[in-house]
């Protein structure tokens, strides 16, 4: 086991031990599949992390960032062909390690934190058992001592009532507490190296901020850390260095400051420009020339120039949708009844966007369903085009109904997987009264509007990428020539550059057709980018309502301040960056 | 507390099922064409006198309206009186009691062989190289799809006729139990193992498995300590059906190996239209089914904490 003097000449001497990188990869390539199915997804990748250092691996889905992170602890996956010129773990040659050697390292010298602690913790075991497992595997503590240590660990990551929590199951804990418990299990054996793979992705903003702070606390001292994320803003505070990955290659690497303030690679520039925020209002998120994307949206008058003149805020027209004092409670009578929406009122003006923000369970989606007219409120009214939902028989509201459409976070679930895109959109066109003979042309027209090439009409939803599916969903909504589109987290499941393109598309369509959007999102950056007014919901009650600038500059409510403070801030991004 | 309420509810449902089974069998017997009194006296060949027939009708309430017959049937059932076997001239409870031991031993032996085999094979073969999976799964399909009597014949030919390791049939000693139990066990294994492996493969893809491995746990312990509990839940549901199938399987196996037991009793009773015994066996099957599902339900609460709180 001990390395020979030849292979690691200075690795064992104490003077250099402190400087020895915790992990080193040189020329890593990873491929999956055999024969003609073989596909290399990591190409010639090198990285190293020193003690006390935090490296962020940033990239979009499919960039290979998670595979790289897993390879660092020998968990690339079954059937993976992993090759490298050198792989070292704390100076030891790890390139030929088998399962036996890796099991000694995992947990003890390297802790791993995955996203979504609900599925990353064993649902059939108590949180205490999960955290204690690391101690059982790598320590010689007896049962009682382990239990005490587990309680101590849970307390140290900020879990209140750790004795009680240790005996509970993951589903009995909130998302934030689960993530903390998962972190506790990763640091239980004091590993000195932590890998966090999208540690905050599944969490509400305020909870995510707390978890980031916790990770920041763990970073101090000699602990090395690798943070994998799709979100540059998330890692900006935490990391010392950033490596931007795309298609299995690190395209740019450097200190956080250098990469964020002076990105050299066009892809990094595009990524940064794509982040929606207060300062991105009125400009396009997609940088011209940096990226793929579909031609149509960019051929709009203002589209060809990157950020030309900021788009004028549309002047509000007449009310498109008026909601007055809607209230809705769910559950049986008596104690089980829960008020999801309580006296919500707002007016959505023609050609504008009203953002609704709030954390999970705040009643956002219920408001959307009531506004759409598929859910009847217990009290209150919804007026659309001079009609009121529920006043007449549903058939008499048809025209009004058509004028309100909806797009969802996951359009795939709203498509019949056996139908082609043409059928999906054609059906919507038929429902909107487009005559049979005109339908084929209408479908092509709609596809063109949302920037999809005509040949996609033959595809089925499963063959499309996430961004393309959302475009189809938008085309389907447009088929009815609506005045209002309710967007329920329409970009939350998308990668940042895809999100940017969809947001740009929505803005273009709004300008062109005077659409009004009721835009629901948990992402305040997106809301600030796209909305004119914003509504802050908490527990079904409107806490604040007003123009975006007002609400975000002078939040009148503690909760809003809380939400705003939780937005991960990028250090001053160069303003001139997005000029062509 | 929640567990107790759950058990009581299930118990009440179980009693309902038993009552339903009793009623349905009674209805079936009532509606079957043919003279029950004649059957009791040994069938048409017995040529009883009119007086004897009338006597029997009066004794067995056959001349009473439906509701009286049904009431007395249920009343007797509640007292544990299933009536007399026409054929054996024995109380039904006694006739079944004599045979139940042999069948219970057979079923227990089959389960004792099948479950460890299923778990071992599924745990070791889940998520392995494709060729391993194809071989194992091919064998399972053969066992699951082949009729029990063919498996039994094959075992007889190899181990009794050729190798002469085990007796051809009978109830004498543990050696006579081996081949019948194995026959039943292989059929159970073939079905359960496929279900369990599919479940295991789903579970092994879950993030918490990756978490467990990232803690430094070896592959096999991860499978046993983490994956197995999750995969066992649907398998337990299946086990309820398997137990029901065991009774049916025992008819075939006991006949093939000329063993005593409930299976052969069922067959003989059906041949001879011995209705009280058939009713008794149906009720026994229903009772076993109810009890097994109750036990499985309790096991759910042990395995899955969400069942209790939900």
Short mmCIF file of C-alpha atoms in Angstrom, two decimals, chain A residues 70 75 99 103 106-107 112 114 119-125 130 133-134 136-138 169 171 185, chain B residues 127 206-208 210-219 225-226 229-230 233 303-306 309:
data_model
loop_
_atom_site.label_atom_id
_atom_site.label_comp_id
_atom_site.label_asym_id
_atom_site.label_seq_id
_atom_site.Cartn_x
_atom_site.Cartn_y
_atom_site.Cartn_z
CA UNK A 70 -18.19 11.35 -8.64
CA UNK A 75 -18.19 6.50 -7.95
CA UNK A 99 -13.63 -0.65 -4.66
CA UNK A 103 -14.45 2.38 0.47
CA UNK A 106 -15.23 7.53 1.05
CA UNK A 107 -16.90 8.93 4.10
CA UNK A 112 -20.42 13.68 -0.43
CA UNK A 114 -26.15 15.36 -3.00
CA UNK A 119 -34.28 11.11 -2.09
CA UNK A 120 -30.67 11.22 -0.94
CA UNK A 121 -31.50 9.97 2.54
CA UNK A 122 -32.87 6.48 3.02
CA UNK A 123 -36.59 7.05 3.62
CA UNK A 124 -36.93 3.88 5.68
CA UNK A 125 -34.26 4.74 8.23
CA UNK A 130 -28.18 7.65 8.44
CA UNK A 133 -23.75 5.01 9.53
CA UNK A 134 -20.60 6.89 8.65
CA UNK A 136 -20.26 2.89 12.28
CA UNK A 137 -18.27 2.28 9.09
CA UNK A 138 -15.22 4.32 9.93
CA UNK A 169 -37.56 9.83 9.41
CA UNK A 171 -40.18 12.68 5.44
CA UNK A 185 -23.74 12.70 7.53
CA UNK B 127 -27.60 -4.60 -11.54
CA UNK B 206 -31.92 6.00 -6.25
CA UNK B 207 -29.76 8.83 -4.94
CA UNK B 208 -29.74 7.53 -1.38
CA UNK B 210 -25.19 6.76 -3.97
CA UNK B 211 -25.17 8.55 -0.62
CA UNK B 212 -24.69 5.27 1.22
CA UNK B 213 -21.83 4.30 -1.06
CA UNK B 214 -20.29 7.74 -0.69
CA UNK B 215 -20.05 7.01 3.04
CA UNK B 216 -17.68 4.18 2.29
CA UNK B 217 -20.13 1.30 2.45
CA UNK B 218 -19.31 -1.73 0.36
CA UNK B 219 -21.58 -2.88 -2.40
CA UNK B 225 -28.95 -2.74 4.53
CA UNK B 226 -30.40 -0.08 2.23
CA UNK B 229 -35.94 -3.00 2.66
CA UNK B 230 -37.24 -0.77 -0.10
CA UNK B 233 -42.30 -3.97 0.15
CA UNK B 303 -40.64 -1.69 7.38
CA UNK B 304 -42.13 1.59 6.24
CA UNK B 305 -42.46 4.36 8.82
CA UNK B 306 -44.71 6.30 6.47
CA UNK B 309 -48.00 8.11 10.18
#
